[in-house]
CSV table of C-alpha atoms and ligand atoms in Angstrom, one decimal:
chain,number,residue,atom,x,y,z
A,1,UNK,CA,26.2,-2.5,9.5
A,2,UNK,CA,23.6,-5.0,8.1
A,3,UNK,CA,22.4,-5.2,4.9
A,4,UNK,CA,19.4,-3.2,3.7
A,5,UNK,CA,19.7,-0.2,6.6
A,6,UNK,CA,18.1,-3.0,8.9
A,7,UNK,CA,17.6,-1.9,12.5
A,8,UNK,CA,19.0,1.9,11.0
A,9,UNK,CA,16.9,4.9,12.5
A,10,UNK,CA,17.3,7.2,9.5
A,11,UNK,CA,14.5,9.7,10.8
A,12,UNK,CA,11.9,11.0,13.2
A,13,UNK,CA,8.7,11.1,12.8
A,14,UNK,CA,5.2,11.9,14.5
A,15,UNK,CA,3.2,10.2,11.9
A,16,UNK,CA,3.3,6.7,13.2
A,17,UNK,CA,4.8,4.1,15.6
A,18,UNK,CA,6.0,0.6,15.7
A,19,UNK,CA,6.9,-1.1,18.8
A,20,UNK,CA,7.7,-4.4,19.7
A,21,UNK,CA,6.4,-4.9,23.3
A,22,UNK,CA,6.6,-8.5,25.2
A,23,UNK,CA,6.2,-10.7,21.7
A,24,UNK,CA,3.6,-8.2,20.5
A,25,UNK,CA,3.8,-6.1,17.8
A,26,UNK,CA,2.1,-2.3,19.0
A,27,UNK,CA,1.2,0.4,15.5
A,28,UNK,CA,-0.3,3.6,16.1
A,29,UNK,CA,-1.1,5.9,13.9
A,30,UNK,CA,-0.5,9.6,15.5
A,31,UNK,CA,-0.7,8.1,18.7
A,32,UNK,CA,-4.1,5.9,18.1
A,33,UNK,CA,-4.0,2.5,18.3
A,34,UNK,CA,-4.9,0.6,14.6
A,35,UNK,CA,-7.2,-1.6,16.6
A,36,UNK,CA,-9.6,0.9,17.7
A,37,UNK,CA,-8.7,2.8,14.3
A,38,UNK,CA,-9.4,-0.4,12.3
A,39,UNK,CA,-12.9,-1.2,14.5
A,40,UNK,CA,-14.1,2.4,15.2
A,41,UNK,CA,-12.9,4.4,12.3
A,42,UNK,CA,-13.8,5.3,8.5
A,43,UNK,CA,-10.8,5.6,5.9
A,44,UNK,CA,-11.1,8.9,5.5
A,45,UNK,CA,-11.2,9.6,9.1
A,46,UNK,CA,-7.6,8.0,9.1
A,47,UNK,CA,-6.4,10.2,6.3
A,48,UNK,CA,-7.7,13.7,8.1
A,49,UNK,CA,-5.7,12.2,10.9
A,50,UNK,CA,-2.6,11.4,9.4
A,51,UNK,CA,-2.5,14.3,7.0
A,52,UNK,CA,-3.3,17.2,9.7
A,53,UNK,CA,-2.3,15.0,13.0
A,54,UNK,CA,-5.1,14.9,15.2
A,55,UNK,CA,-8.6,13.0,14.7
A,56,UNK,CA,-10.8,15.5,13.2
A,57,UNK,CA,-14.1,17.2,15.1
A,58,UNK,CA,-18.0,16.1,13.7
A,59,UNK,CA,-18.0,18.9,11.2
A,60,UNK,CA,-14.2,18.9,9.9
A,61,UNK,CA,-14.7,15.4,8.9
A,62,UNK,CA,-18.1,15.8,7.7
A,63,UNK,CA,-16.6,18.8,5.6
A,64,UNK,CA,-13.2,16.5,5.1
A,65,UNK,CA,-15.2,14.0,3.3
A,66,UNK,CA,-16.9,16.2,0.7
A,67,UNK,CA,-13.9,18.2,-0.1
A,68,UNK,CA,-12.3,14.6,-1.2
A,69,UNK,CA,-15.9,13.6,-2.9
A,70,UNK,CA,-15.7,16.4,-5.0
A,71,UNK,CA,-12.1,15.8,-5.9
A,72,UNK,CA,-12.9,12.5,-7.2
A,73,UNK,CA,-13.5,13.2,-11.4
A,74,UNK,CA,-10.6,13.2,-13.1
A,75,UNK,CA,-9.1,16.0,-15.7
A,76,UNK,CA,-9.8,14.7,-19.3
A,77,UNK,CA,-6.4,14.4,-20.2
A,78,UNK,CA,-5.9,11.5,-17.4
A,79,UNK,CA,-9.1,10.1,-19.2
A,80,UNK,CA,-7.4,10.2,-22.4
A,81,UNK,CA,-3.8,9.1,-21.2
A,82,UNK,CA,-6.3,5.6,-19.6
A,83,UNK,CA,-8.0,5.0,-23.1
A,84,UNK,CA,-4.6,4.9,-25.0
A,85,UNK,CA,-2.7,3.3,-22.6
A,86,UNK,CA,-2.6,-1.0,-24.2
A,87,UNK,CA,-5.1,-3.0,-21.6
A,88,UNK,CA,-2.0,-5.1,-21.2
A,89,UNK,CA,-0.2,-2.7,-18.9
A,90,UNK,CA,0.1,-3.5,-15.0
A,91,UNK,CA,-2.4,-1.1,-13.6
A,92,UNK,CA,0.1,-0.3,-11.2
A,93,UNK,CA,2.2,1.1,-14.0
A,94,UNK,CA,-0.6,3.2,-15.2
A,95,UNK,CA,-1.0,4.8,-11.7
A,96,UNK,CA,2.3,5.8,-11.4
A,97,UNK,CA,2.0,7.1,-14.9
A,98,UNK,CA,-1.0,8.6,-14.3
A,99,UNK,CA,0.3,10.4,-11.2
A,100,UNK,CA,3.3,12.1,-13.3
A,101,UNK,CA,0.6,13.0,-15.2
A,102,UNK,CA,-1.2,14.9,-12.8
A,103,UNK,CA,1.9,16.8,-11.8
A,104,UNK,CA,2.1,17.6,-15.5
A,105,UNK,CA,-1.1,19.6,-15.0
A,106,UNK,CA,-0.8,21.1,-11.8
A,107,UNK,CA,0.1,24.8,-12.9
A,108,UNK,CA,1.3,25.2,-8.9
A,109,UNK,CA,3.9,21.6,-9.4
A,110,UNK,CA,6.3,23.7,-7.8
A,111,UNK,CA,4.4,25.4,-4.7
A,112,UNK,CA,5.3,24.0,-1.2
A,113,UNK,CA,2.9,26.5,1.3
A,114,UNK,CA,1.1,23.9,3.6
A,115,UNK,CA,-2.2,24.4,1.9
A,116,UNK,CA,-0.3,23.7,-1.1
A,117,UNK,CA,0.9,20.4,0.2
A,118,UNK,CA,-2.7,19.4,1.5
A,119,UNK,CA,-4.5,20.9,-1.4
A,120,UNK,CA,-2.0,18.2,-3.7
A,121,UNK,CA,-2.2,15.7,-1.5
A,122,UNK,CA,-6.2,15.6,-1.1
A,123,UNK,CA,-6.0,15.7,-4.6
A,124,UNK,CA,-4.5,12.4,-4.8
A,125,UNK,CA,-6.0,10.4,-2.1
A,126,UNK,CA,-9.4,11.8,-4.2
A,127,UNK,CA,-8.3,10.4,-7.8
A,128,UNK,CA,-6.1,7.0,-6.8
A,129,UNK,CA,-9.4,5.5,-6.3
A,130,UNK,CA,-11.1,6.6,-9.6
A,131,UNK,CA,-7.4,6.1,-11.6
A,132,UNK,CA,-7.9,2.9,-11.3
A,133,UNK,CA,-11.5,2.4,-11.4
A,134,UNK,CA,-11.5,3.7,-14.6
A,135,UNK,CA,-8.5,2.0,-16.2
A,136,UNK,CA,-10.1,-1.7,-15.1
A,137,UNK,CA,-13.1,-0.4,-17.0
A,138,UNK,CA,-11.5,0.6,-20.0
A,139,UNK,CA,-9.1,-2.1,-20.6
A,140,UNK,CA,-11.7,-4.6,-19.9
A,141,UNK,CA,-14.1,-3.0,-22.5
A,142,UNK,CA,-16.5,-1.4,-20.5
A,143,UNK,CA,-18.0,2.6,-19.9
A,144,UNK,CA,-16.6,4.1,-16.9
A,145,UNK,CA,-18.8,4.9,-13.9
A,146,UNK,CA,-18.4,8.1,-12.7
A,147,UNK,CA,-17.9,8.8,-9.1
A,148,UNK,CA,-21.0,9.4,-6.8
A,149,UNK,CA,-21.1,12.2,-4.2
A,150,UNK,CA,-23.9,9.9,-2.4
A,151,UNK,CA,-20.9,7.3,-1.7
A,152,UNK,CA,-18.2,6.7,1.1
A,153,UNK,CA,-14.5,6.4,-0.4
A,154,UNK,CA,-14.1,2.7,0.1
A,155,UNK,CA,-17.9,1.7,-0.9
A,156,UNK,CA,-17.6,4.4,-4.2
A,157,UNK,CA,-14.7,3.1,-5.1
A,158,UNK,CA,-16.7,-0.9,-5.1
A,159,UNK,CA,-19.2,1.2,-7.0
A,160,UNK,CA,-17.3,2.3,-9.8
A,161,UNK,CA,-15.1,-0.8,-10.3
A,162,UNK,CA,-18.5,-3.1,-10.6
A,163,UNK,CA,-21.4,-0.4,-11.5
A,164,UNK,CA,-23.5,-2.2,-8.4
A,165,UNK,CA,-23.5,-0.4,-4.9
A,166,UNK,CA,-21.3,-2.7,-2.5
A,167,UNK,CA,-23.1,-4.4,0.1
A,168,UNK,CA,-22.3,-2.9,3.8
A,169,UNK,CA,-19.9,-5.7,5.0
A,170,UNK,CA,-17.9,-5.3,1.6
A,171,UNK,CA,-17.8,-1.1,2.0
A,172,UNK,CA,-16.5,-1.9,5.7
A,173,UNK,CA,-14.3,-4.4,4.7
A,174,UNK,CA,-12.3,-2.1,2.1
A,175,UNK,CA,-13.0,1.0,4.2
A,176,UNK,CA,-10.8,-1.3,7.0
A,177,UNK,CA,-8.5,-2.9,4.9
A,178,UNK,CA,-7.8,1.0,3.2
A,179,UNK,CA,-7.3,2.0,7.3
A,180,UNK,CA,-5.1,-1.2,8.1
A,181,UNK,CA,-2.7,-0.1,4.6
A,182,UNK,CA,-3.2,3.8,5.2
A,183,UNK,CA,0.4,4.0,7.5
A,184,UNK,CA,3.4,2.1,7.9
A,185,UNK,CA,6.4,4.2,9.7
A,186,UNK,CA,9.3,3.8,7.5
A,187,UNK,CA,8.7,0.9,4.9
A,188,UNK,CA,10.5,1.3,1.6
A,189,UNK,CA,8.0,3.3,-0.8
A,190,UNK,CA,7.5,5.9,1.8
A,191,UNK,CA,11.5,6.0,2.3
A,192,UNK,CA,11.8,6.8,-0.9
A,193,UNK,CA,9.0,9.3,-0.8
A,194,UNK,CA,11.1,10.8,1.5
A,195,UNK,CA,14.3,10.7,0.1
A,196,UNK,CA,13.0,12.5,-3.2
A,197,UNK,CA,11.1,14.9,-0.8
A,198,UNK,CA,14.5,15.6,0.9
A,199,UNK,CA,15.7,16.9,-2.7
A,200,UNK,CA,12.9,19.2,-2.9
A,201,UNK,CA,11.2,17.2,-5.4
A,202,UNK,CA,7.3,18.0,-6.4
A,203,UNK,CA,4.9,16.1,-4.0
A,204,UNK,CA,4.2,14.6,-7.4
A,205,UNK,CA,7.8,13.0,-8.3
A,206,UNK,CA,7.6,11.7,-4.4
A,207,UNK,CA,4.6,9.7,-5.2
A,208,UNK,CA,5.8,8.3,-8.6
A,209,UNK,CA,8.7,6.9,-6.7
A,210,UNK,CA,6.7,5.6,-3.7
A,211,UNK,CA,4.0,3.8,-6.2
A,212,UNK,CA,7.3,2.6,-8.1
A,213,UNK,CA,8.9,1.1,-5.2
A,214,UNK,CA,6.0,-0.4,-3.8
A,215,UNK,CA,5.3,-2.1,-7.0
A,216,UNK,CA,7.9,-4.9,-5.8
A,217,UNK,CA,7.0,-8.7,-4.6
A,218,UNK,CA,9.1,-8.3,-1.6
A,219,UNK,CA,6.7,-5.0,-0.9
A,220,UNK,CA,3.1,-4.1,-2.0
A,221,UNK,CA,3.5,-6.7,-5.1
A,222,UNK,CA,3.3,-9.5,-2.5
A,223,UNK,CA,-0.1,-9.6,-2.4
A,224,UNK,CA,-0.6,-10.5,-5.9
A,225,UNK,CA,1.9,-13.1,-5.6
A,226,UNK,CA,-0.4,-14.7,-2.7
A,227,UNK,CA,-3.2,-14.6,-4.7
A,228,UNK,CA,-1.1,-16.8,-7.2
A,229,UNK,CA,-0.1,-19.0,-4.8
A,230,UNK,CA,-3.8,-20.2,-3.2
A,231,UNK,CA,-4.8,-20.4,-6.9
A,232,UNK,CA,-1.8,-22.5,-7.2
A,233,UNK,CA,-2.4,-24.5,-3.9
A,234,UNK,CA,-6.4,-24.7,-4.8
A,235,UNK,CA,-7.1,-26.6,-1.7
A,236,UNK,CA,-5.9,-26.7,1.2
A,237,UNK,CA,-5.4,-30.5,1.1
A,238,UNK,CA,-2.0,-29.6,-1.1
A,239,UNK,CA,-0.9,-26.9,1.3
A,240,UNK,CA,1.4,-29.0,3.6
A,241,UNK,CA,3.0,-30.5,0.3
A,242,UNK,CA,3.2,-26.9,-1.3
A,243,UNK,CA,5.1,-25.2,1.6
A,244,UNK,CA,7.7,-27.9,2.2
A,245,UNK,CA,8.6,-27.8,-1.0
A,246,UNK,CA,9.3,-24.3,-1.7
A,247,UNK,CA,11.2,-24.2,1.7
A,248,UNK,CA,13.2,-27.0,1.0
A,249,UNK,CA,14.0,-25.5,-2.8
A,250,UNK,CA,15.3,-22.2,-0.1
A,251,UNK,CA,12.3,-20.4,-1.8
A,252,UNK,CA,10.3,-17.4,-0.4
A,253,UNK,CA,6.6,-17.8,1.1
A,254,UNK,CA,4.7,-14.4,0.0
A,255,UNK,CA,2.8,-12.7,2.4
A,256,UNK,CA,5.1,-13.9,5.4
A,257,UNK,CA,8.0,-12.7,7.0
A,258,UNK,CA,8.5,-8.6,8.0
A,259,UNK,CA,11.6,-6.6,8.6
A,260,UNK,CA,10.0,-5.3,11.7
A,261,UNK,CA,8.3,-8.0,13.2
A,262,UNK,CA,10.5,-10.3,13.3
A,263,UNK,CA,8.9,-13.6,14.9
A,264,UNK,CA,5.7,-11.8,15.9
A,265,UNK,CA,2.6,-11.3,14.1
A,266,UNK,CA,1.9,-8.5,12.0
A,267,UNK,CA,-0.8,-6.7,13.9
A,268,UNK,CA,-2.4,-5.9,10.8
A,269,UNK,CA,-2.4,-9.3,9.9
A,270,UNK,CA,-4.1,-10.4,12.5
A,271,UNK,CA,-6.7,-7.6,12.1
A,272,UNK,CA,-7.6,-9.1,8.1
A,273,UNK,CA,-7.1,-12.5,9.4
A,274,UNK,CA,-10.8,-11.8,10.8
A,275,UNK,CA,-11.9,-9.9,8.1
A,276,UNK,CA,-10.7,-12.6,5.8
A,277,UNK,CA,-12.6,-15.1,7.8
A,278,UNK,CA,-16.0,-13.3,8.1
A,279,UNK,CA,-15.7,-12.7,4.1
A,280,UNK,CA,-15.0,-16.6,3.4
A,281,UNK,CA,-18.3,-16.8,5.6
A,282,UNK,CA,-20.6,-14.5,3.1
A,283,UNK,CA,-18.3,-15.2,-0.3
A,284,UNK,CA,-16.2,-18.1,-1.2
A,285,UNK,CA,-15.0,-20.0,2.1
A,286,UNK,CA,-12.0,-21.9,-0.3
A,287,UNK,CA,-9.6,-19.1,0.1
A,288,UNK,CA,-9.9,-18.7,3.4
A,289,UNK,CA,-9.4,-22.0,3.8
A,290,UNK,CA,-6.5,-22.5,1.8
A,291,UNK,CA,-4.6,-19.4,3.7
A,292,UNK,CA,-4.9,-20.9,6.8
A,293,UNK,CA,-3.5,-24.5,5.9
A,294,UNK,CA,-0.6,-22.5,4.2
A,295,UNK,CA,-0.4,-20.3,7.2
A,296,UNK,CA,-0.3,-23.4,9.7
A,297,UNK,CA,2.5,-24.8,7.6
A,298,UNK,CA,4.4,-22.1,7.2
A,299,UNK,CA,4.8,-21.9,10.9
A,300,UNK,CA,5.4,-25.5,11.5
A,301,UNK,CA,8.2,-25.8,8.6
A,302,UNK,CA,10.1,-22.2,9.1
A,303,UNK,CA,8.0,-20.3,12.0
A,304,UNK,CA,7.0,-18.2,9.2
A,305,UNK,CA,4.1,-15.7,10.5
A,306,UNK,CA,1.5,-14.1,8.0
A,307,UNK,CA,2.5,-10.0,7.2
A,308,UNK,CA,-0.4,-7.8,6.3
A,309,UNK,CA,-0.1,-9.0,2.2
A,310,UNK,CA,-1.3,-12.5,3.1
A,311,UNK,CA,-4.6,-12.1,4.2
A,312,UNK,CA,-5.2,-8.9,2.2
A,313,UNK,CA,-5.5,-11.3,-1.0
A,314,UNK,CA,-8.4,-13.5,0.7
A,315,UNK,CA,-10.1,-10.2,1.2
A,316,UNK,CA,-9.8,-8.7,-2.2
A,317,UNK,CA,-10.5,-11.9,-3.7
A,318,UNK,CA,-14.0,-12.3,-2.0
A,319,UNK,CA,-14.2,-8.2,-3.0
A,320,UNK,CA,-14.3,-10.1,-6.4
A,321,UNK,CA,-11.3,-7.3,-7.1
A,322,UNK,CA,-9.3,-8.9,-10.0
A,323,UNK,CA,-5.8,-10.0,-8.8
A,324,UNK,CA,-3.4,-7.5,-10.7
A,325,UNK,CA,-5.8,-4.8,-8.9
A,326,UNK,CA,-4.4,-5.5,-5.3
A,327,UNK,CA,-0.8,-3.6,-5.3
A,328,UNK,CA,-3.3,-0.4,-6.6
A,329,UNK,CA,-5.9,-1.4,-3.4
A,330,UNK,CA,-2.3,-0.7,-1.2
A,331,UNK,CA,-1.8,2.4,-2.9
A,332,UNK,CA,-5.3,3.2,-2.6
A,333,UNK,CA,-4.9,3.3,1.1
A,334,UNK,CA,-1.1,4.0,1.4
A,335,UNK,CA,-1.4,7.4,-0.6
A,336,UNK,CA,-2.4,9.0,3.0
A,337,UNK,CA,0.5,7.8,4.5
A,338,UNK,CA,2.9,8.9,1.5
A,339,UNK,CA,1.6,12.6,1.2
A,340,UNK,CA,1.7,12.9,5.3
A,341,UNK,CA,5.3,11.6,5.4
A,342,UNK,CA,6.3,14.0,2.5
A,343,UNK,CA,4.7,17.2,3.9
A,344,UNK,CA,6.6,15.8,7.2
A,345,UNK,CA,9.8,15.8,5.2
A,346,UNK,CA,9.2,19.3,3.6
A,347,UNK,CA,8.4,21.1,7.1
A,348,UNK,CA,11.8,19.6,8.7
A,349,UNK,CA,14.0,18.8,6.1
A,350,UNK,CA,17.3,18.2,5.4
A,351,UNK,CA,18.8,16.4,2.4
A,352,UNK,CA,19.0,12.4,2.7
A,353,UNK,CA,22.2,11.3,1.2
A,354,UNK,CA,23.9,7.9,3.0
A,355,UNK,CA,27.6,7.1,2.2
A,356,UNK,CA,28.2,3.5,0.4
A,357,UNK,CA,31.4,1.4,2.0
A,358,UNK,CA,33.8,0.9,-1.3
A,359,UNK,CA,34.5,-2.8,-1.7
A,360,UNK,CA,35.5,-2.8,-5.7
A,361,UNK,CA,38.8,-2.8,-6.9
A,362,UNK,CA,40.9,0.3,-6.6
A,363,UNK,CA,44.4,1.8,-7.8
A,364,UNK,CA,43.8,0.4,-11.6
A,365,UNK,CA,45.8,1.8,-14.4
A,366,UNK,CA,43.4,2.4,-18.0
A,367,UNK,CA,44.4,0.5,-20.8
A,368,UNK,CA,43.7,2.3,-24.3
A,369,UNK,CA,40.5,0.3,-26.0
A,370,UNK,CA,43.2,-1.3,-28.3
A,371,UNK,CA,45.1,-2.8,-25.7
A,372,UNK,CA,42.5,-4.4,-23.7
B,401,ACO,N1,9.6,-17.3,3.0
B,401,ACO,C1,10.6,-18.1,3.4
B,401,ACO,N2,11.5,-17.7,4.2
B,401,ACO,C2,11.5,-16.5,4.7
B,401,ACO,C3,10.5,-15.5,4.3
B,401,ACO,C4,9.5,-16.0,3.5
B,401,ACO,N3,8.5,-15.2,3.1
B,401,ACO,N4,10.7,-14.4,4.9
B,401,ACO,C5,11.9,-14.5,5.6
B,401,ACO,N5,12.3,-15.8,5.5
B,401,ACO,C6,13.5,-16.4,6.1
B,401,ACO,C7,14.7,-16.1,5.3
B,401,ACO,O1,15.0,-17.1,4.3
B,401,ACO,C8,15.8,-16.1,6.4
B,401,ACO,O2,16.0,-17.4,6.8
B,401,ACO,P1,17.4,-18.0,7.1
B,401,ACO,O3,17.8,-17.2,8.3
B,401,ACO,O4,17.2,-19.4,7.4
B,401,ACO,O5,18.3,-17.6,5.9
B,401,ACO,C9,15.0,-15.4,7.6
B,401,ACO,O6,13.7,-15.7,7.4
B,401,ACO,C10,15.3,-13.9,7.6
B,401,ACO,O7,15.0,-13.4,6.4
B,401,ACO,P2,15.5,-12.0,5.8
B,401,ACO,O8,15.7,-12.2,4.3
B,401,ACO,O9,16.7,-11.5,6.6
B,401,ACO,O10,14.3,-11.0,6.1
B,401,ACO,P3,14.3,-9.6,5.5
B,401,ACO,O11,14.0,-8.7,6.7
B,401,ACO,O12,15.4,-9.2,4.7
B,401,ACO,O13,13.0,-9.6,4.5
B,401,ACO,C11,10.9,-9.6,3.6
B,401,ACO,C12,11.8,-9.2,4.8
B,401,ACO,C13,11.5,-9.1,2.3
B,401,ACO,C14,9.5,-9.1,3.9
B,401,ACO,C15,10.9,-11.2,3.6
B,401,ACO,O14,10.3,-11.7,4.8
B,401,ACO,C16,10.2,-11.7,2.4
B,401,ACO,O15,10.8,-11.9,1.3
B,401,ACO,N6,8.8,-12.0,2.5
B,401,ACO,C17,8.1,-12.4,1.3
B,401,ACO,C18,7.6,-11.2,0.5
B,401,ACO,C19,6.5,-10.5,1.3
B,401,ACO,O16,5.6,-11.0,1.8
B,401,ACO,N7,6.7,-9.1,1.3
B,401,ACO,C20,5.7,-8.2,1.9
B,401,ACO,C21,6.3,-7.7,3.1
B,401,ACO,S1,5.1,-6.6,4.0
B,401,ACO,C22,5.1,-5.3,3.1
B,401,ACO,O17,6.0,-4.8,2.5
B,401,ACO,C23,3.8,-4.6,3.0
C-alpha cells in the first residue's frame, strides 16, 4: 500500500469523474464536461446539477436561483458571532465556525429526509458567500452590504465584498472560477465530508470538517501560499532564480503538483490559465506575468505542471479579493460539491472505518511511575 490511500478506490460515486486519457486529464461533472460547464454554464447552474444530478429545465433554474437569493441574509446570531469574532482571525476559521453555528440553529440538525438534505444544503451554498462578505467588512471597519436579489451569486457576492456592482468580465470570471472549484471526485475535504457523513453526522459537522481540511497548504490553503510567492518573486525577471532555489533547498512549489494528475495538466488549470490571462489584460498584467515565468520554470527544473490553486491567485488578485480571502473563494464554490457528496453518502451508506498496519513496539511490560 502507498502512503496517503494513493491510487485507493475507497468509493463510488455519480457526482463526478476523473480520467486520465492519452496524457490528458478528462473531469466531468455528472457526466458534463467542465469545459462546456466552465464556457456555457452559470455557478448556480452547476450547483442544481450536482446537488439534484441532471442540468436543470429554463424554469427550475430560473426558480433554483431565487430560492438561493432569498437564502442569502444571515440569522442575527451569525451577525453577532462575525462582530465579536478578533479581525485577526483567518476568515477561513470564521467560516468553519460560522458553519457550526448554523447547525447550532437549525431546530431540524438532526433530520436526513432528502428535502431535508437539500433544504440544508441550499442553505449553505446561499450564506458561504455572505459569511464571508460580511466578516471582510467588519474586521476591516466597514458596514456590511446586504445581499441584493437583483444580483447573480458570483457578481452579488463582488457586490457585497466591495459595495460597487462588478463589471461583467469580473461576475464571469468568479461565476467560472466558482464552476471550475464547484466539484472534485474524492479530494481530501470532501473525503472527510464523507467519512463524518458515514457516521451519521449532521450535514453540518460534515462541512465543519471539509472547510477544516481544506484549510491546508497542500489543499485549498495553496492558493494563498501562491499569492505569497508572486509577491515574493515581484517580477518575473527573479522567477528562474526563485524556483531553482527552492528546488534545490528540496522545497515545495505551491500551486503545482496533483495526486491525480500526475505529469498532466490540471484541466482546470488550463481553463484559469486563460481566465488569468484575459484578467492581466483588463487589471494588472504583473501577476500574470510573473505565474507564467514561475510556471515555465517549474517545468524546466522538476516538470512541475500548474494545479488549479496557481492560476486561481492571479485571478482573485485582479478580483482585487484580498489574499487570506482565497481558501473561502474555494469554499465558496466547493460547498456544492461537499453537500452533493454528503447526501450521496447518506442515500448509500455504510460506515468508513480503514484498518492501520501496526509498526510500533509490541509485547512491553509497564513499569510503575517510580521505576521508570
Ligand atoms: N513542488 C516541488 N516538488 C513537487 C511538488 C511541488 N509543488 N509537488 C510534487 N513534487 C515532487 C515531489 O517532491 C516528488 O518528487 P521526488 O519524486 O523527486 O521526491 C514528486 O513530485 C511526487 O510528489 P508526491 O509528494 O508523491 O506527490 P503527492 O501526490 O503526495 O502530493 C501534492 C500532491 C500535495 C498536491 C503536492 O504536489 C504538493 O505539495 N503541491 C504543492 C501544494 C499544492 O499546490 N496543493 C494544492 C493541490 S490541488 C488542491 O488540493 C486543490
Amino acid at each position: 500500500m502507498k502512503d496517503g490511500l494513493e491510487g485507493v478506490i475507497a468509493c463510488e460515486t455519480k457526482i463526478s469523474r476523473i480520467e486520465l486519457v492519452d496524457g490528458k486529464g478528462i473531469l466531468e461533472y455528472r457526466g458534463y464536461d467542465i469545459r462546456d460547464l466552465a464556457r456555457k454554464s452559470s455557478y448556480e447552474e452547476v450547483a442544481y446539477l450536482l446537488l439534484y444530478g441532471e442540468l436543470p429545465k429554463r424554469y427550475e433554474l430560473q426558480d433554483f436561483k431565487i430560492e438561493l437569493a432569498e437564502r442569502r441574509e444571515l440569522p442575527p446570531q451569525i451577525i453577532g458571532l462575525l462582530t465579536h469574532l478578533p479581525p485577526y482571525t483567518h476568515p477561513m476559521v470564521v467560516l468553519r465556525t460560522s458553519t457550526s453555528y448554523l447547525g447550532s440553529l437549525d431546530k431540524k440538525i438532526d433530520v436526513k429526509t432528502r428535502e431535508e438534505n437539500l433544504n440544508k444544503a441550499k442553505n449553505l451554498i446561499a450564506k458561504f458567500p455572505t459569511i464571508i462578505a460580511y466578516y471582510h467588512r467588519i474586521r476591516t471597519g466597514k458596514n456590511v452590504i446586504p445581499p441584493t436579489l437583483e444580483l447573480g451569486h458570483a457578481a452579488n457576492f463582488l457586490y457585497m465584498l466591495s459595495g460597487e456592482e462588478p463589471s461583467r468580465t469580473a461576475e464571469r470570471a468568479l461565476d467560472m472560477d466558482l464552476i471550475l472549484h464547484a466539484e472534485h471526485e474524492l479530494n481530501a475535504s470532501t473525503f472527510a465530508a464523507r467519512i463524518a457523513a458515514s457516521t451519521l453526522a449532521d450535514m453540518y459537522a460534515c462541512i465543519v470538517a471539509a472547510t477544516g481540511t481544506l484549510m491546508g497548504p497542500l489543499h485549498g490553503g495553496a492558493a494563498q501560499e501562491v499569492m505569497k510567492m508572486l509577491r515574493e518573486v515581484a517580477s518575473p525577471r527573479r522567477a528562474e532564480e526563485y524556483v531553482k532555489k527552492k528546488i534545490e533547498k528540496g522545497e515545495r512549489i505551491m500551486g503545482f503538483g496533483h495526486r491525480v494528475y500526475r505529469g498532466i495538466i490540471d484541466p482546470r488549470a488550463e481553463l484559469l490559465k486563460r481566465l488569468a490571462k484575459k484578467l492581466s489584460m483588463e487589471g494588472v498584467p504583473r501577476w500574470f506575468e510573473i505565474s507564467e515565468a514561475i510556471a515555465k520554470a517549474a517545468y524546466r527544473y522538476k516538470r512541475l505542471l500548474p494545479n488549479v490553486d496557481f492560476y486561481s491567485a492571479s485571478v482573485y488578485a485582479n478580483l482585487g479579493i484580498p489574499d487570506d480571502l482565497f481558501i473561502n473563494i474555494f469554499a465558496m464554490g466547493r460547498i456544492a460539491g461537499w453537500t452533493a457528496h454528503v447526501i450521496e453518502q447518506y442515500e448509500n451508506n455504510r460506515l468508513i472505518r480503514p484498518r492501520a498496519k501496526y509498526v510500533g513496539d509490541k509485547d512491553k511490560k509497564y513499569k510503575p511511575l517510580t521505576e521508570r
